[in-house]
C-alpha cells in the first residue's frame, strides 16, 4: 500500500458509496511542493475548498469543472450527462453538494493509509469551507511544504474525464530523543497533567434500597420509599466502583438543595451499622397515596457556611 494507491481505492469507494457515482481512476501523480509554489498551483479553475483536521492543519481540494459537474448532475438528474461542460460562476451550493463526497474520500483515504509509516499525515481531514479565491486560500495555508496529489478520473457511464487535486501539509518528522540509553524518563511529571485533567464522576448517595425487580417495575407516581430517619440528612459521596470520597449532609442554599462535605470521611456516620444487621437491612418499599410531604428540617447555613458548599443536588 502507498498513499497514491490508498487514494485511488478510496476515491472510487467514496464516489460509489456516497453518490452512486461510477468513478474509475486513470492516473495518480504525487509531488511535493514548497510554500513558494502554492500561487501557481492554486491559480487553476474549478471548485477549490479548504479542508482541516482536528489539530488545526489545513489543506485544500480542487475539482475541475468536468468533475464538479458530474457530482452535481448525479445528485440532481441522477446521471452524468453526455454534453460539453461550460465553466460558470461557482456558489456555496456547489460546495455543499460536494462536501459529503469529500468527507467520504478522506475517510476512505485515511483508512487505507493508516498502516503506512507516515500514516498520520493523512488522518482527520474533513471539508471546511469554499475558498473565495486563490489569494485568500494561500493565506490560510501556513505549512512550509505540501503533498500534491493530482488524480485523473473517468466519471459515469459517459466516461467524462475530470481531475481531483488534493493538497495536504507535510508533517514534521517526530523528534528523536537525545536522552542516553537506559536513562529513566520522568514518568510522573509527564503523566500528572493527563491524570489531573481527566473527568471524574461522583455520586451523592442518600440511601440504598433493595427490592424485587417486579416491585421496582410497578412503582408509580405517589409511591414512597422510606429513608431511615437517623440518616435522612447524611449522605455519601462516591466515585465509580463505590469508593468513598467523602461524606456530608444535605442542606439548602438560596432555595436549592446543597451538599456540605466533611474534610475527613466519617465512615461510621455514612455507612450502615455493620454490628446491627437490622440497621443494615434496607427498608422495604411501601405504597401510599400521594400526599404533601412533611416539612423537612433542612438546615439553612449562614453566609460563611454557604461559601463552603461545593455542589447542589436535586
Coordinates of C-alpha atoms in Angstrom, one line a residue:
X1 CA 0.0 0.0 0.0
X2 CA 1.1 3.5 -0.8
X3 CA -0.6 6.9 -0.4
X4 CA -1.3 7.0 -4.1
X5 CA -2.9 3.6 -4.1
X6 CA -4.9 4.4 -0.9
X7 CA -6.2 7.5 -2.6
X8 CA -7.0 5.6 -5.8
X9 CA -9.1 3.0 -3.9
X10 CA -10.7 5.4 -1.5
X11 CA -11.9 7.8 -4.2
X12 CA -13.7 5.0 -6.1
X13 CA -15.3 3.6 -3.0
X14 CA -16.4 7.1 -1.7
X15 CA -18.0 8.1 -5.0
X16 CA -19.9 4.8 -5.3
X17 CA -20.9 4.6 -1.7
X18 CA -21.9 8.2 -1.2
X19 CA -23.4 9.3 -4.5
X20 CA -23.8 6.1 -6.5
X21 CA -21.4 7.6 -9.0
X22 CA -19.3 5.3 -11.1
X23 CA -15.7 6.6 -10.9
X24 CA -12.5 5.0 -12.2
X25 CA -9.1 6.4 -11.6
X26 CA -6.9 6.7 -14.7
X27 CA -3.8 8.4 -13.3
X28 CA -2.4 9.4 -9.9
X29 CA 0.5 11.9 -9.7
X30 CA 2.2 12.7 -6.3
X31 CA 4.6 15.5 -5.8
X32 CA 6.0 17.7 -3.1
X33 CA 5.7 21.5 -3.1
X34 CA 7.1 24.3 -1.0
X35 CA 5.2 27.4 0.1
X36 CA 6.5 29.5 -2.7
X37 CA 5.0 27.0 -5.3
X38 CA 1.4 27.4 -4.0
X39 CA 0.3 30.5 -6.0
X40 CA 1.0 28.7 -9.3
X41 CA -0.8 25.6 -8.2
X42 CA -3.8 27.4 -6.7
X43 CA -4.3 29.5 -9.9
X44 CA -6.3 26.8 -11.7
X45 CA -10.0 26.8 -12.4
X46 CA -12.7 24.8 -10.7
X47 CA -14.1 24.5 -7.2
X48 CA -11.5 24.8 -4.5
X49 CA -12.3 24.0 -0.9
X50 CA -10.4 24.4 2.3
X51 CA -10.0 21.2 4.4
X52 CA -8.9 21.0 8.0
X53 CA -8.2 18.4 10.7
X54 CA -8.8 18.5 14.4
X55 CA -5.3 19.7 15.1
X56 CA -5.7 22.8 13.0
X57 CA -3.7 21.7 10.0
X58 CA -5.2 23.0 6.7
X59 CA -5.1 21.7 3.2
X60 CA -7.1 22.2 0.0
X61 CA -9.1 20.1 -2.5
X62 CA -10.0 21.1 -6.0
X63 CA -12.4 19.6 -8.5
X64 CA -12.1 20.9 -12.1
X65 CA -15.4 21.8 -13.9
X66 CA -16.0 18.3 -15.5
X67 CA -15.6 16.6 -12.2
X68 CA -17.7 19.2 -10.3
X69 CA -20.5 19.0 -13.0
X70 CA -20.6 15.2 -12.7
X71 CA -21.0 15.4 -8.9
X72 CA -23.9 17.9 -9.2
X73 CA -25.6 16.1 -12.1
X74 CA -25.6 12.7 -10.3
X75 CA -27.4 14.4 -7.4
X76 CA -29.9 16.4 -9.5
X77 CA -30.8 14.4 -12.6
X78 CA -29.4 11.0 -11.5
X79 CA -26.8 10.6 -14.2
X80 CA -23.7 12.2 -15.8
X81 CA -25.0 13.9 -19.0
X82 CA -23.2 13.4 -22.3
X83 CA -22.6 17.1 -23.1
X84 CA -19.9 19.6 -23.1
X85 CA -19.2 21.2 -19.7
X86 CA -19.3 25.0 -19.7
X87 CA -17.5 27.0 -17.0
X88 CA -19.7 29.2 -14.8
X89 CA -19.5 31.2 -11.6
X90 CA -19.4 29.0 -8.6
X91 CA -21.6 29.2 -5.5
X92 CA -21.6 27.9 -1.9
X93 CA -24.3 25.5 -3.0
X94 CA -21.8 23.8 -5.3
X95 CA -19.5 23.3 -2.3
X96 CA -22.3 22.0 -0.1
X97 CA -23.2 19.4 -2.8
X98 CA -19.6 18.2 -2.9
X99 CA -18.9 18.2 0.9
X100 CA -20.3 14.7 1.6
X101 CA -18.2 13.2 -1.2
X102 CA -15.0 15.0 0.0
X103 CA -15.5 13.8 3.6
X104 CA -16.1 10.2 2.4
X105 CA -12.9 10.4 0.3
X106 CA -10.8 11.4 3.3
X107 CA -12.4 8.7 5.5
X108 CA -11.6 6.0 2.9
X109 CA -8.1 7.5 2.3
X110 CA -7.1 7.6 5.9
X111 CA -8.3 4.0 6.4
X112 CA -6.2 2.7 3.6
X113 CA -3.1 4.7 4.6
X114 CA -3.3 4.2 8.4
X115 CA -0.6 1.4 8.4
X116 CA 1.9 3.4 6.4
X117 CA 5.0 4.8 8.2
X118 CA 3.7 8.4 7.7
X119 CA 0.0 7.4 8.1
X120 CA -0.6 10.3 10.5
X121 CA -0.1 12.7 7.6
X122 CA -3.4 11.7 6.1
X123 CA -5.6 11.4 9.2
X124 CA -8.5 13.5 10.3
X125 CA -9.1 15.9 7.3
X126 CA -12.7 17.0 6.6
X127 CA -14.4 19.6 4.4
X128 CA -14.1 23.1 5.8
X129 CA -15.4 25.8 3.5
X130 CA -15.4 27.0 -0.1
X131 CA -12.4 29.2 -1.0
X132 CA -13.4 32.5 -2.4
X133 CA -10.2 33.0 -4.4
X134 CA -6.6 31.7 -4.7
X135 CA -5.2 34.6 -2.6
X136 CA -7.4 34.1 0.4
X137 CA -6.7 30.3 0.3
X138 CA -3.0 30.9 0.1
X139 CA -3.2 33.0 3.3
X140 CA -4.9 30.1 5.1
X141 CA -2.2 27.6 4.1
X142 CA 0.6 28.1 6.5
X143 CA 2.8 24.9 6.3
X144 CA 6.2 25.1 4.7
X145 CA 5.7 22.0 2.5
X146 CA 2.8 20.2 0.9
X147 CA 1.9 16.9 -0.7
X148 CA 0.1 17.4 -4.0
X149 CA -2.0 14.5 -5.4
X150 CA -3.3 15.0 -8.9
X151 CA -5.9 12.3 -9.8
X152 CA -7.3 11.8 -13.3
X153 CA -10.7 10.1 -13.2
X154 CA -13.4 8.9 -15.6
X155 CA -17.0 9.7 -14.4
X156 CA -20.3 8.0 -15.0
X157 CA -21.5 6.0 -18.0
X158 CA -20.4 8.9 -20.2
X159 CA -16.8 8.4 -19.1
X160 CA -16.4 12.1 -18.6
X161 CA -12.7 12.9 -17.9
X162 CA -12.1 15.0 -14.8
X163 CA -9.4 15.9 -12.3
X164 CA -9.3 15.9 -8.5
X165 CA -6.4 17.6 -6.7
X166 CA -5.5 17.2 -3.0
X167 CA -3.1 19.5 -1.3
X168 CA -2.1 18.3 2.2
X169 CA 0.6 19.6 4.5
X170 CA 3.8 17.6 5.2
X171 CA 4.0 16.6 8.8
X172 CA 7.3 17.2 10.6
X173 CA 9.3 14.1 11.4
X174 CA 9.0 13.0 15.0
X175 CA 11.9 14.3 17.1
X176 CA 14.4 11.7 18.2
X177 CA 15.0 11.7 22.0
X178 CA 18.5 12.9 22.9
X179 CA 18.4 11.0 26.3
X180 CA 21.1 8.5 26.8
X181 CA 20.0 4.8 26.6
X182 CA 19.0 3.5 29.9
X183 CA 18.2 6.9 31.4
X184 CA 14.9 6.7 33.3
X185 CA 12.2 9.0 32.0
X186 CA 10.3 11.4 34.3
X187 CA 7.1 9.4 34.0
X188 CA 5.2 11.0 37.0
X189 CA 5.8 14.5 35.7
X190 CA 4.6 13.7 32.2
X191 CA 1.6 11.7 33.4
X192 CA 0.4 14.1 36.1
X193 CA -1.3 16.7 33.8
X194 CA -3.2 14.0 32.0
X195 CA -4.4 12.3 35.2
X196 CA -5.4 15.6 36.9
X197 CA -7.3 16.7 33.8
X198 CA -9.3 13.5 33.4
X199 CA -13.0 13.8 34.1
X200 CA -14.3 12.0 37.3
X201 CA -18.0 11.2 38.0
X202 CA -19.1 11.5 41.6
X203 CA -22.5 10.3 43.0
X204 CA -24.2 11.7 46.1
X205 CA -25.9 8.7 47.8
X206 CA -28.7 9.4 50.4
X207 CA -29.7 5.7 50.9
X208 CA -29.9 2.4 49.1
X209 CA -32.9 0.1 48.9
X210 CA -33.0 -3.5 47.7
X211 CA -36.4 -4.5 46.3
X212 CA -37.6 -7.2 43.9
X213 CA -37.4 -6.2 40.2
X214 CA -41.2 -6.9 39.8
X215 CA -41.9 -4.3 42.6
X216 CA -39.5 -1.8 41.1
X217 CA -41.2 -2.0 37.7
X218 CA -44.6 -1.4 39.3
X219 CA -43.6 1.8 41.1
X220 CA -45.6 4.8 40.0
X221 CA -46.2 8.4 41.0
X222 CA -47.3 8.6 44.6
X223 CA -45.4 5.6 45.8
X224 CA -42.9 6.3 48.6
X225 CA -39.5 4.8 49.6
X226 CA -38.8 5.5 53.2
X227 CA -35.4 6.8 54.1
X228 CA -34.2 5.8 57.6
X229 CA -34.8 8.7 60.0
X230 CA -31.4 8.5 61.6
X231 CA -29.6 9.1 58.3
X232 CA -32.1 11.3 56.4
X233 CA -29.7 14.2 56.1
X234 CA -26.4 12.2 55.9
X235 CA -25.1 11.1 52.6
X236 CA -22.0 9.5 50.9
X237 CA -20.1 11.0 48.0
X238 CA -18.8 8.0 46.0
X239 CA -16.5 7.6 43.0
X240 CA -17.1 4.8 40.4
X241 CA -16.9 1.4 42.0
X242 CA -18.4 2.6 45.3
X243 CA -15.1 4.2 46.5
X244 CA -16.0 6.6 49.4
X245 CA -14.5 10.1 48.7
X246 CA -16.2 11.9 51.5
X247 CA -19.4 12.1 53.5
X248 CA -21.6 15.1 54.2
X249 CA -25.0 16.4 55.0
X250 CA -27.9 17.5 52.8
X251 CA -28.8 21.1 53.2
X252 CA -30.1 24.2 51.4
X253 CA -28.6 27.3 50.0
X254 CA -30.5 30.1 48.2
X255 CA -33.6 27.8 47.9
X256 CA -31.6 25.0 46.3
X257 CA -30.5 21.6 47.6
X258 CA -26.8 21.6 48.6
X259 CA -24.2 19.2 50.0
X260 CA -21.8 20.2 52.7
X261 CA -18.7 18.0 52.6
X262 CA -16.6 17.0 55.5
X263 CA -12.8 17.3 55.4
X264 CA -12.3 13.7 56.5
X265 CA -14.8 10.9 55.6
X266 CA -16.8 9.7 58.6
X267 CA -17.4 6.0 57.7
X268 CA -19.4 5.4 60.8
X269 CA -21.9 8.2 60.0
X270 CA -22.2 7.5 56.3
X271 CA -22.1 3.6 56.2
X272 CA -24.8 1.3 57.6
X273 CA -24.1 -0.1 61.1
X274 CA -22.3 -3.4 60.5
X275 CA -22.8 -4.6 64.1
X276 CA -26.5 -4.3 63.9
X277 CA -27.9 -6.4 61.0
X278 CA -31.4 -4.9 61.5
X279 CA -30.0 -1.4 60.9
X280 CA -28.0 -2.5 57.8
X281 CA -31.1 -4.1 56.2
X282 CA -32.6 -1.6 53.7
X283 CA -36.2 -0.5 54.4
X284 CA -38.8 -2.2 52.1
X285 CA -40.7 -0.1 49.6
X286 CA -44.2 0.8 50.6
X287 CA -47.1 2.2 48.5
X288 CA -49.1 5.1 49.7
X289 CA -51.4 7.7 48.3
X290 CA -49.8 10.9 47.1
X291 CA -50.0 13.5 49.8
X292 CA -48.0 16.6 50.7
X293 CA -44.6 15.7 52.1
X294 CA -43.9 16.5 55.7
X295 CA -41.8 19.6 56.3
X296 CA -38.1 18.9 56.1
X297 CA -35.8 20.2 58.8
X298 CA -33.2 21.2 56.3
X299 CA -30.5 23.4 57.9
X300 CA -30.1 26.8 56.4
X301 CA -26.4 27.6 56.5
X302 CA -25.0 31.0 57.3
X303 CA -23.3 33.0 54.6
X304 CA -19.9 31.8 55.8
X305 CA -21.2 28.2 55.7
X306 CA -22.7 28.7 52.2
X307 CA -19.2 29.6 50.9
X308 CA -18.1 26.0 51.8
X309 CA -20.9 24.4 49.8
X310 CA -19.4 22.7 46.8
X311 CA -22.3 21.3 44.9
X312 CA -26.0 21.0 44.6
X313 CA -28.3 18.0 44.2
X314 CA -31.9 17.7 43.1

